[in-house]
Amino acid sequence: MGSLDAFRALVRRDLLLALRRRADVLTTLVFFVIVVSLFPLGVGPEMETLRQIAPGVVWVAALLASMLALGRLFSADYADGTLEQMLLAPQPLGLLVAAKVAAHWLVSGLPLVFIAPVLGLQYDLPWDALGVLMASLLVGTPVLGLIGAVGAALTLGLRGGGVLVSLLVLPLYIPVLIFGAGAVDAAAAGTGAAAHLSLLGAFLVVSLFFAPWAAALGLRISLE
Amino acid sequence: MPKLNWFYFAAPNTFYPLAGKMVPWFAVAAAVFAAIGLYIGFFVAPTDFQQGEGYRIIFVHVPAAWMSMFLYVVMAFWAAVGLAFNTRLSSMMAQAIAPTGALMTFLALWTGSLWGKPMWGTWWVWDARLTSELILLFLYIGFMALQASIDDPRRADRAGAVLAIVGVINVPIIYFSVQWWNTLHQGASVSLTRSPSMATTMLWGMLVMALAAWMYSIAVVLVRVRAIILERERNADWVRDLKAKGATK
């Protein structure tokens, strides 16, 4: 089996598994919506304030949602031994990790991109800012998944892994948060979001190159 | 003449006594430098015409901030060496450096906010440097938490090494992102960049205090690495011999 075939097969398998357990997918999405909806209740319903905090709130919620979803990235395969077979597979492990992250993003990251404009409307964001919000999430959430994969691989099977992974991963998420929210801010202020989006794209390229490799190393350490 | 073996001290059983001999020297040096530096800082250095006496906190603050960043790089270096060459002592060094680095980071943040209150009128500003220093503290804590939660020391070493290396790649990115975030959004209300014309005695006081911080860090890390060596090698013969001689202290 060629490497690309293995990649495709693994993505298809993970998507199929996710489709059979739709509740898991929906939990992340509902969590995202709930967190964003909590802020107006805490801050107060003044539209002026909400419009200002909207980019940050949506992005922090996306960070937390994708961090919570990390637990599902490797744990099921770890529990039933599939992961060990992947380590033994002739295909490069980094590629298999990339396939798992891609499937994971399609299931837990992409839905956030599509629900975000609705939440942005609740916060009274202008139309062009909504488009930038979607674009920034579209470029940014894969980075979150890739960086998170390293943390998930390192904490695999540890006690208190869920809390630990947040401690490891959240500081590394900060640049994505800054430029993701910054893009929406810039669009709302009318200064153009191209610079922020380009930087997010750069993060995506860099993490796409390094993160699968680092996560594969982490998996080998965790499973030896 | 026997050939000089650079790796002679890479083994825990040869490094342990060497570290024991070096600790007092570095400890004494730290005390002497700190005494000189504090003397310069408190009695020789003139009062700043703008900031009054309050500026004297930089004699602790700046060395601590330098060490906090430097120690992270050193920690990541030893962790990477341990990962690449599978040398036990390197990983132990990385593990021993982490708490000192975290302490320095905390010290820098703490003294910084003590300085900020009289100078800026606020304990905390979301300035680029403050924010990235705070994130550095999180990275240290994450490294220590990951190591603490893995029972097998070898796995803890290697997992920690991967995290430290990822962190080292990320630290410049975080630093610049925080800086750009700051400049893109709010005018530079407060700038941490000091005036370049600093009095020479002030500079000297700071440099001597930085030396003291170096010596202190080395001494403490060596003491801690000795403890880690004993703990991990407790079943080795040479530790048992030491114990029989009553020389583990």
GROMACS .gro file of C-alpha atoms in nm:
model
  473
    1MET     CA    1   0.000   0.000   0.000
    2GLY     CA    2   0.147   0.333  -0.104
    3SER     CA    3   0.185   0.612   0.145
    4LEU     CA    4  -0.087   0.826  -0.011
    5ASP     CA    5  -0.326   0.532  -0.022
    6ALA     CA    6  -0.262   0.475   0.347
    7PHE     CA    7  -0.325   0.844   0.411
    8ARG     CA    8  -0.656   0.830   0.226
    9ALA     CA    9  -0.761   0.506   0.391
   10LEU     CA   10  -0.687   0.637   0.738
   11VAL     CA   11  -0.880   0.960   0.679
   12ARG     CA   12  -1.176   0.760   0.546
   13ARG     CA   13  -1.165   0.521   0.841
   14ASP     CA   14  -1.154   0.800   1.099
   15LEU     CA   15  -1.436   0.986   0.930
   16LEU     CA   16  -1.643   0.668   0.924
   17LEU     CA   17  -1.576   0.610   1.293
   18ALA     CA   18  -1.676   0.968   1.370
   19LEU     CA   19  -1.992   0.928   1.163
   20ARG     CA   20  -2.090   0.626   1.369
   21ARG     CA   21  -2.052   0.828   1.689
   22ARG     CA   22  -2.210   1.155   1.597
   23ALA     CA   23  -2.266   1.260   1.958
   24ASP     CA   24  -1.892   1.305   2.010
   25VAL     CA   25  -1.871   1.544   1.719
   26LEU     CA   26  -2.171   1.743   1.828
   27THR     CA   27  -2.037   1.779   2.183
   28THR     CA   28  -1.744   1.991   2.064
   29LEU     CA   29  -1.972   2.208   1.854
   30VAL     CA   30  -2.225   2.258   2.134
   31PHE     CA   31  -1.944   2.337   2.376
   32PHE     CA   32  -1.820   2.606   2.137
   33VAL     CA   33  -2.167   2.760   2.106
   34ILE     CA   34  -2.229   2.750   2.482
   35VAL     CA   35  -1.901   2.914   2.574
   36VAL     CA   36  -1.958   3.195   2.324
   37SER     CA   37  -2.313   3.242   2.452
   38LEU     CA   38  -2.198   3.268   2.812
   39PHE     CA   39  -2.006   3.590   2.759
   40PRO     CA   40  -2.302   3.823   2.695
   41LEU     CA   41  -2.458   3.685   3.012
   42GLY     CA   42  -2.144   3.767   3.209
   43VAL     CA   43  -2.045   4.093   3.043
   44GLY     CA   44  -2.387   4.239   2.978
   45PRO     CA   45  -2.586   4.286   2.659
   46GLU     CA   46  -2.450   4.623   2.542
   47MET     CA   47  -2.393   4.579   2.170
   48GLU     CA   48  -2.099   4.820   2.163
   49THR     CA   49  -1.902   4.610   2.415
   50LEU     CA   50  -2.001   4.284   2.254
   51ARG     CA   51  -1.888   4.397   1.912
   52GLN     CA   52  -1.548   4.481   2.059
   53ILE     CA   53  -1.494   4.152   2.240
   54ALA     CA   54  -1.649   3.928   1.975
   55PRO     CA   55  -1.327   3.827   1.788
   56GLY     CA   56  -1.145   3.740   2.108
   57VAL     CA   57  -1.438   3.553   2.256
   58VAL     CA   58  -1.503   3.343   1.948
   59TRP     CA   59  -1.136   3.263   1.912
   60VAL     CA   60  -1.081   3.171   2.277
   61ALA     CA   61  -1.387   2.948   2.258
   62ALA     CA   62  -1.245   2.784   1.944
   63LEU     CA   63  -0.915   2.729   2.127
   64LEU     CA   64  -1.089   2.564   2.422
   65ALA     CA   65  -1.315   2.354   2.200
   66SER     CA   66  -1.031   2.218   1.990
   67MET     CA   67  -0.827   2.155   2.304
   68LEU     CA   68  -1.112   1.954   2.457
   69ALA     CA   69  -1.144   1.752   2.139
   70LEU     CA   70  -0.775   1.653   2.155
   71GLY     CA   71  -0.857   1.376   2.401
   72ARG     CA   72  -1.027   1.186   2.119
   73LEU     CA   73  -0.741   1.218   1.873
   74PHE     CA   74  -0.536   0.915   1.974
   75SER     CA   75  -0.702   0.768   2.284
   76ALA     CA   76  -0.946   0.526   2.116
   77ASP     CA   77  -0.675   0.386   1.889
   78TYR     CA   78  -0.443   0.365   2.187
   79ALA     CA   79  -0.700   0.175   2.391
   80ASP     CA   80  -0.772  -0.093   2.130
   81GLY     CA   81  -0.416  -0.135   2.005
   82THR     CA   82  -0.465   0.016   1.659
   83LEU     CA   83  -0.204   0.277   1.735
   84GLU     CA   84   0.062   0.013   1.793
   85GLN     CA   85  -0.016  -0.134   1.452
   86MET     CA   86   0.027   0.212   1.301
   87LEU     CA   87   0.369   0.237   1.462
   88LEU     CA   88   0.461  -0.095   1.303
   89ALA     CA   89   0.324   0.002   0.962
   90PRO     CA   90   0.573   0.042   0.675
   91GLN     CA   91   0.434   0.386   0.591
   92PRO     CA   92   0.602   0.682   0.766
   93LEU     CA   93   0.436   0.747   1.100
   94GLY     CA   94   0.438   1.123   1.046
   95LEU     CA   95   0.213   1.079   0.744
   96LEU     CA   96  -0.029   0.861   0.939
   97VAL     CA   97  -0.037   1.119   1.217
   98ALA     CA   98  -0.108   1.387   0.956
   99ALA     CA   99  -0.397   1.175   0.827
  100LYS     CA  100  -0.541   1.139   1.175
  101VAL     CA  101  -0.509   1.513   1.237
  102ALA     CA  102  -0.674   1.589   0.901
  103ALA     CA  103  -0.970   1.366   0.981
  104HIS     CA  104  -0.987   1.508   1.330
  105TRP     CA  105  -0.995   1.860   1.191
  106LEU     CA  106  -1.270   1.776   0.940
  107VAL     CA  107  -1.479   1.647   1.229
  108SER     CA  108  -1.406   1.893   1.507
  109GLY     CA  109  -1.252   2.201   1.344
  110LEU     CA  110  -1.448   2.256   1.024
  111PRO     CA  111  -1.791   2.266   1.197
  112LEU     CA  112  -1.663   2.554   1.411
  113VAL     CA  113  -1.582   2.749   1.093
  114PHE     CA  114  -1.938   2.716   0.970
  115ILE     CA  115  -2.115   2.793   1.297
  116ALA     CA  116  -1.892   3.093   1.378
  117PRO     CA  117  -2.073   3.347   1.150
  118VAL     CA  118  -2.400   3.276   1.331
  119LEU     CA  119  -2.233   3.349   1.663
  120GLY     CA  120  -2.071   3.657   1.511
  121LEU     CA  121  -2.417   3.784   1.411
  122GLN     CA  122  -2.528   3.750   1.772
  123TYR     CA  123  -2.238   3.978   1.861
  124ASP     CA  124  -2.338   4.224   1.589
  125LEU     CA  125  -2.020   4.191   1.385
  126PRO     CA  126  -2.029   4.365   1.044
  127TRP     CA  127  -2.059   4.149   0.733
  128ASP     CA  128  -1.702   4.170   0.607
  129ALA     CA  129  -1.573   4.092   0.956
  130LEU     CA  130  -1.784   3.776   0.951
  131GLY     CA  131  -1.615   3.665   0.632
  132VAL     CA  132  -1.272   3.730   0.784
  133LEU     CA  133  -1.376   3.543   1.098
  134MET     CA  134  -1.457   3.239   0.888
  135ALA     CA  135  -1.136   3.271   0.689
  136SER     CA  136  -0.921   3.307   1.000
  137LEU     CA  137  -1.084   3.004   1.162
  138LEU     CA  138  -1.045   2.809   0.840
  139VAL     CA  139  -0.669   2.872   0.838
  140GLY     CA  140  -0.621   2.875   1.214
  141THR     CA  141  -0.805   2.568   1.343
  142PRO     CA  142  -0.583   2.322   1.151
  143VAL     CA  143  -0.283   2.479   1.327
  144LEU     CA  144  -0.455   2.420   1.661
  145GLY     CA  145  -0.511   2.057   1.569
  146LEU     CA  146  -0.150   2.010   1.456
  147ILE     CA  147   0.007   2.168   1.764
  148GLY     CA  148  -0.243   1.987   1.982
  149ALA     CA  149  -0.146   1.654   1.828
  150VAL     CA  150   0.202   1.692   1.976
  151GLY     CA  151   0.056   1.751   2.322
  152ALA     CA  152  -0.193   1.467   2.282
  153ALA     CA  153   0.082   1.228   2.174
  154LEU     CA  154   0.305   1.320   2.468
  155THR     CA  155   0.029   1.283   2.729
  156LEU     CA  156  -0.112   0.959   2.589
  157GLY     CA  157  -0.217   0.725   2.867
  158LEU     CA  158  -0.100   0.950   3.150
  159ARG     CA  159  -0.304   1.007   3.462
  160GLY     CA  160  -0.470   1.346   3.450
  161GLY     CA  161  -0.386   1.366   3.080
  162GLY     CA  162  -0.678   1.597   3.000
  163VAL     CA  163  -0.570   1.876   3.231
  164LEU     CA  164  -0.205   1.823   3.149
  165VAL     CA  165  -0.261   1.858   2.775
  166SER     CA  166  -0.421   2.198   2.831
  167LEU     CA  167  -0.119   2.308   3.032
  168LEU     CA  168   0.117   2.202   2.754
  169VAL     CA  169  -0.080   2.316   2.454
  170LEU     CA  170  -0.252   2.642   2.550
  171PRO     CA  171   0.070   2.849   2.578
  172LEU     CA  172   0.170   2.726   2.234
  173TYR     CA  173  -0.170   2.831   2.093
  174ILE     CA  174  -0.111   3.196   2.179
  175PRO     CA  175   0.025   3.317   1.840
  176VAL     CA  176  -0.274   3.163   1.660
  177LEU     CA  177  -0.511   3.335   1.900
  178ILE     CA  178  -0.339   3.671   1.858
  179PHE     CA  179  -0.343   3.672   1.479
  180GLY     CA  180  -0.678   3.497   1.444
  181ALA     CA  181  -0.856   3.748   1.663
  182GLY     CA  182  -0.635   4.023   1.523
  183ALA     CA  183  -0.752   3.953   1.168
  184VAL     CA  184  -1.117   4.000   1.266
  185ASP     CA  185  -1.032   4.310   1.467
  186ALA     CA  186  -0.845   4.457   1.173
  187ALA     CA  187  -1.133   4.382   0.936
  188ALA     CA  188  -1.383   4.543   1.174
  189ALA     CA  189  -1.158   4.847   1.207
  190GLY     CA  190  -1.127   4.866   0.828
  191THR     CA  191  -0.748   4.831   0.809
  192GLY     CA  192  -0.754   4.504   0.617
  193ALA     CA  193  -0.685   4.156   0.747
  194ALA     CA  194  -0.440   4.039   0.481
  195ALA     CA  195  -0.129   4.067   0.702
  196HIS     CA  196  -0.283   3.868   0.986
  197LEU     CA  197  -0.419   3.603   0.754
  198SER     CA  198  -0.083   3.568   0.580
  199LEU     CA  199   0.087   3.511   0.914
  200LEU     CA  200  -0.175   3.252   1.007
  201GLY     CA  201  -0.102   3.083   0.676
  202ALA     CA  202   0.268   3.086   0.761
  203PHE     CA  203   0.193   2.919   1.095
  204LEU     CA  204  -0.010   2.658   0.910
  205VAL     CA  205   0.276   2.579   0.673
  206VAL     CA  206   0.536   2.561   0.951
  207SER     CA  207   0.322   2.346   1.179
  208LEU     CA  208   0.221   2.123   0.888
  209PHE     CA  209   0.588   2.059   0.831
  210PHE     CA  210   0.706   2.005   1.189
  211ALA     CA  211   0.408   1.899   1.400
  212PRO     CA  212   0.334   1.555   1.246
  213TRP     CA  213   0.698   1.466   1.286
  214ALA     CA  214   0.709   1.583   1.651
  215ALA     CA  215   0.380   1.409   1.726
  216ALA     CA  216   0.512   1.087   1.572
  217LEU     CA  217   0.818   1.115   1.796
  218GLY     CA  218   0.585   1.171   2.092
  219LEU     CA  219   0.382   0.862   2.003
  220ARG     CA  220   0.695   0.649   1.983
  221ILE     CA  221   0.802   0.774   2.326
  222SER     CA  222   0.459   0.713   2.475
  223LEU     CA  223   0.419   0.365   2.333
  224GLU     CA  224   0.762   0.215   2.372
  225MET     CA  225   5.001   1.125   2.971
  226PRO     CA  226   4.654   0.971   2.948
  227LYS     CA  227   4.436   1.099   2.666
  228LEU     CA  228   4.185   1.356   2.777
  229ASN     CA  229   3.840   1.200   2.762
  230TRP     CA  230   3.570   1.462   2.714
  231PHE     CA  231   3.299   1.216   2.802
  232TYR     CA  232   3.456   1.107   3.127
  233PHE     CA  233   3.222   1.325   3.331
  234ALA     CA  234   2.915   1.234   3.125
  235ALA     CA  235   2.854   0.934   3.349
  236PRO     CA  236   2.652   1.004   3.665
  237ASN     CA  237   2.897   0.820   3.891
  238THR     CA  238   3.192   1.038   3.785
  239PHE     CA  239   2.991   1.359   3.765
  240TYR     CA  240   2.840   1.320   4.110
  241PRO     CA  241   3.164   1.378   4.308
  242LEU     CA  242   3.279   1.648   4.062
  243ALA     CA  243   2.952   1.836   4.113
  244GLY     CA  244   2.993   1.796   4.486
  245LYS     CA  245   3.336   1.961   4.466
  246MET     CA  246   3.211   2.245   4.244
  247VAL     CA  247   2.904   2.340   4.448
  248PRO     CA  248   3.084   2.525   4.730
  249TRP     CA  249   3.291   2.730   4.483
  250PHE     CA  250   2.989   2.848   4.291
  251ALA     CA  251   2.794   2.908   4.611
  252VAL     CA  252   3.072   3.123   4.756
  253ALA     CA  253   3.110   3.308   4.426
  254ALA     CA  254   2.736   3.374   4.421
  255ALA     CA  255   2.746   3.513   4.774
  256VAL     CA  256   3.049   3.735   4.701
  257PHE     CA  257   2.909   3.871   4.374
  258ALA     CA  258   2.570   3.931   4.535
  259ALA     CA  259   2.735   4.120   4.823
  260ILE     CA  260   2.939   4.338   4.585
  261GLY     CA  261   2.645   4.390   4.351
  262LEU     CA  262   2.406   4.484   4.629
  263TYR     CA  263   2.663   4.719   4.777
  264ILE     CA  264   2.704   4.893   4.443
  265GLY     CA  265   2.331   4.891   4.394
  266PHE     CA  266   2.238   5.037   4.728
  267PHE     CA  267   2.530   5.261   4.825
  268VAL     CA  268   2.738   5.349   4.521
  269ALA     CA  269   2.488   5.386   4.238
  270PRO     CA  270   2.335   5.734   4.233
  271THR     CA  271   1.967   5.800   4.274
  272ASP     CA  272   1.794   5.816   3.939
  273PHE     CA  273   1.674   6.168   3.866
  274GLN     CA  274   1.352   6.040   3.713
  275GLN     CA  275   1.267   5.727   3.901
  276GLY     CA  276   1.408   5.807   4.245
  277GLU     CA  277   1.515   5.518   4.464
  278GLY     CA  278   1.260   5.278   4.322
  279TYR     CA  279   1.471   5.200   4.018
  280ARG     CA  280   1.712   5.001   4.236
  281ILE     CA  281   1.487   4.698   4.195
  282ILE     CA  282   1.639   4.649   3.851
  283PHE     CA  283   1.949   4.507   4.021
  284VAL     CA  284   1.738   4.201   4.096
  285HIS     CA  285   1.488   4.230   3.817
  286VAL     CA  286   1.711   4.245   3.511
  287PRO     CA  287   1.944   3.956   3.608
  288ALA     CA  288   1.642   3.741   3.693
  289ALA     CA  289   1.482   3.818   3.357
  290TRP     CA  290   1.804   3.739   3.170
  291MET     CA  291   1.848   3.412   3.355
  292SER     CA  292   1.487   3.310   3.300
  293MET     CA  293   1.525   3.323   2.922
  294PHE     CA  294   1.878   3.188   2.912
  295LEU     CA  295   1.798   2.893   3.139
  296TYR     CA  296   1.512   2.787   2.912
  297VAL     CA  297   1.751   2.762   2.619
  298VAL     CA  298   2.005   2.572   2.829
  299MET     CA  299   1.733   2.339   2.952
  300ALA     CA  300   1.614   2.271   2.599
  301PHE     CA  301   1.975   2.217   2.488
  302TRP     CA  302   2.042   1.952   2.751
  303ALA     CA  303   1.704   1.793   2.689
  304ALA     CA  304   1.781   1.774   2.316
  305VAL     CA  305   2.126   1.625   2.384
  306GLY     CA  306   1.964   1.368   2.610
  307LEU     CA  307   1.710   1.283   2.340
  308ALA     CA  308   1.964   1.262   2.061
  309PHE     CA  309   2.250   1.079   2.232
  310ASN     CA  310   2.049   0.901   2.499
  311THR     CA  311   2.279   1.029   2.773
  312ARG     CA  312   2.114   1.003   3.111
  313LEU     CA  313   2.302   1.289   3.271
  314SER     CA  314   2.190   1.544   3.009
  315SER     CA  315   1.825   1.470   3.079
  316MET     CA  316   1.889   1.494   3.452
  317MET     CA  317   2.047   1.836   3.394
  318ALA     CA  318   1.740   1.951   3.203
  319GLN     CA  319   1.517   1.830   3.482
  320ALA     CA  320   1.734   2.006   3.741
  321ILE     CA  321   1.734   2.337   3.554
  322ALA     CA  322   1.356   2.368   3.516
  323PRO     CA  323   1.266   2.471   3.875
  324THR     CA  324   1.544   2.731   3.886
  325GLY     CA  325   1.429   2.872   3.553
  326ALA     CA  326   1.072   2.889   3.676
  327LEU     CA  327   1.189   3.060   3.993
  328MET     CA  328   1.383   3.321   3.794
  329THR     CA  329   1.082   3.382   3.571
  330PHE     CA  330   0.858   3.427   3.870
  331LEU     CA  331   1.111   3.656   4.035
  332ALA     CA  332   1.133   3.869   3.721
  333LEU     CA  333   0.755   3.900   3.703
  334TRP     CA  334   0.721   3.972   4.073
  335THR     CA  335   0.992   4.237   4.097
  336GLY     CA  336   0.864   4.380   3.771
  337SER     CA  337   0.520   4.436   3.912
  338LEU     CA  338   0.669   4.579   4.233
  339TRP     CA  339   0.856   4.825   4.012
  340GLY     CA  340   0.553   4.891   3.793
  341LYS     CA  341   0.329   5.005   4.075
  342PRO     CA  342   0.526   5.319   4.173
  343MET     CA  343   0.655   5.389   3.819
  344TRP     CA  344   0.355   5.320   3.598
  345GLY     CA  345   0.089   5.330   3.868
  346THR     CA  346  -0.024   4.977   3.795
  347TRP     CA  347   0.083   4.628   3.898
  348TRP     CA  348   0.047   4.481   3.553
  349VAL     CA  349   0.049   4.602   3.195
  350TRP     CA  350  -0.019   4.380   2.894
  351ASP     CA  351   0.310   4.484   2.747
  352ALA     CA  352   0.493   4.257   2.505
  353ARG     CA  353   0.774   4.174   2.744
  354LEU     CA  354   0.552   4.111   3.043
  355THR     CA  355   0.320   3.891   2.845
  356SER     CA  356   0.594   3.681   2.690
  357GLU     CA  357   0.762   3.640   3.029
  358LEU     CA  358   0.430   3.517   3.168
  359ILE     CA  359   0.402   3.267   2.883
  360LEU     CA  360   0.758   3.154   2.955
  361LEU     CA  361   0.647   3.077   3.311
  362PHE     CA  362   0.362   2.867   3.168
  363LEU     CA  363   0.608   2.678   2.950
  364TYR     CA  364   0.830   2.597   3.249
  365ILE     CA  365   0.529   2.483   3.449
  366GLY     CA  366   0.412   2.265   3.159
  367PHE     CA  367   0.756   2.103   3.132
  368MET     CA  368   0.767   2.027   3.505
  369ALA     CA  369   0.407   1.905   3.512
  370LEU     CA  370   0.468   1.669   3.221
  371GLN     CA  371   0.777   1.524   3.385
  372ALA     CA  372   0.605   1.491   3.720
  373SER     CA  373   0.312   1.299   3.577
  374ILE     CA  374   0.521   1.030   3.406
  375ASP     CA  375   0.645   0.765   3.645
  376ASP     CA  376   0.908   0.609   3.421
  377PRO     CA  377   1.202   0.854   3.435
  378ARG     CA  378   1.335   0.767   3.089
  379ARG     CA  379   0.998   0.828   2.927
  380ALA     CA  380   0.960   1.147   3.131
  381ASP     CA  381   1.299   1.267   3.005
  382ARG     CA  382   1.220   1.207   2.642
  383ALA     CA  383   0.866   1.342   2.652
  384GLY     CA  384   0.995   1.651   2.832
  385ALA     CA  385   1.267   1.689   2.570
  386VAL     CA  386   1.017   1.694   2.284
  387LEU     CA  387   0.811   1.953   2.469
  388ALA     CA  388   1.116   2.169   2.547
  389ILE     CA  389   1.227   2.163   2.183
  390VAL     CA  390   0.880   2.252   2.056
  391GLY     CA  391   0.879   2.530   2.313
  392VAL     CA  392   1.216   2.662   2.199
  393ILE     CA  393   1.091   2.685   1.840
  394ASN     CA  394   0.780   2.857   1.964
  395VAL     CA  395   0.935   3.108   2.202
  396PRO     CA  396   1.056   3.349   1.931
  397ILE     CA  397   0.723   3.316   1.749
  398ILE     CA  398   0.535   3.389   2.070
  399TYR     CA  399   0.764   3.679   2.149
  400PHE     CA  400   0.718   3.847   1.813
  401SER     CA  401   0.348   3.776   1.795
  402VAL     CA  402   0.299   3.934   2.134
  403GLN     CA  403   0.509   4.230   2.030
  404TRP     CA  404   0.318   4.284   1.707
  405TRP     CA  405  -0.011   4.229   1.882
  406ASN     CA  406   0.086   4.504   2.119
  407THR     CA  407   0.203   4.753   1.862
  408LEU     CA  408  -0.080   4.680   1.622
  409HIS     CA  409  -0.351   4.749   1.871
  410GLN     CA  410  -0.259   5.009   2.121
  411GLY     CA  411  -0.021   5.297   2.111
  412ALA     CA  412   0.297   5.240   2.306
  413SER     CA  413   0.164   5.391   2.624
  414VAL     CA  414   0.441   5.238   2.827
  415SER     CA  415   0.778   5.150   2.689
  416LEU     CA  416   1.012   4.923   2.877
  417THR     CA  417   1.312   5.024   2.674
  418ARG     CA  418   1.529   5.218   2.910
  419SER     CA  419   1.720   5.528   2.824
  420PRO     CA  420   2.051   5.426   2.668
  421SER     CA  421   2.248   5.670   2.880
  422MET     CA  422   2.259   5.461   3.192
  423ALA     CA  423   2.506   5.561   3.461
  424THR     CA  424   2.816   5.342   3.450
  425THR     CA  425   2.791   5.242   3.813
  426MET     CA  426   2.434   5.127   3.759
  427LEU     CA  427   2.546   4.915   3.466
  428TRP     CA  428   2.827   4.767   3.672
  429GLY     CA  429   2.596   4.687   3.959
  430MET     CA  430   2.362   4.514   3.721
  431LEU     CA  431   2.639   4.313   3.557
  432VAL     CA  432   2.778   4.198   3.892
  433MET     CA  433   2.430   4.099   4.003
  434ALA     CA  434   2.388   3.908   3.678
  435LEU     CA  435   2.708   3.719   3.759
  436ALA     CA  436   2.569   3.645   4.103
  437ALA     CA  437   2.251   3.510   3.944
  438TRP     CA  438   2.462   3.288   3.715
  439MET     CA  439   2.667   3.151   4.003
  440TYR     CA  440   2.358   3.095   4.215
  441SER     CA  441   2.181   2.912   3.931
  442ILE     CA  442   2.481   2.688   3.864
  443ALA     CA  443   2.524   2.604   4.233
  444VAL     CA  444   2.157   2.525   4.285
  445VAL     CA  445   2.129   2.324   3.967
  446LEU     CA  446   2.434   2.119   4.065
  447VAL     CA  447   2.290   2.047   4.409
  448ARG     CA  448   1.962   1.946   4.251
  449VAL     CA  449   2.122   1.730   3.985
  450ARG     CA  450   2.314   1.550   4.260
  451ALA     CA  451   1.989   1.472   4.435
  452ILE     CA  452   1.835   1.352   4.108
  453ILE     CA  453   2.139   1.132   4.037
  454LEU     CA  454   2.116   0.971   4.380
  455GLU     CA  455   1.744   0.916   4.343
  456ARG     CA  456   1.766   0.757   4.002
  457GLU     CA  457   2.085   0.558   4.058
  458ARG     CA  458   1.988   0.441   4.404
  459ASN     CA  459   2.023   0.078   4.299
  460ALA     CA  460   2.364   0.122   4.139
  461ASP     CA  461   2.670  -0.022   4.308
  462TRP     CA  462   2.860   0.304   4.336
  463VAL     CA  463   2.572   0.467   4.524
  464ARG     CA  464   2.561   0.171   4.760
  465ASP     CA  465   2.935   0.208   4.819
  466LEU     CA  466   2.888   0.579   4.891
  467LYS     CA  467   2.615   0.495   5.134
  468ALA     CA  468   2.832   0.239   5.309
  469LYS     CA  469   3.100   0.505   5.348
  470GLY     CA  470   2.840   0.752   5.471
  471ALA     CA  471   2.946   0.997   5.204
  472THR     CA  472   2.613   1.068   5.036
  473LYS     CA  473   2.576   1.399   5.212
   0.00000   0.00000   0.00000
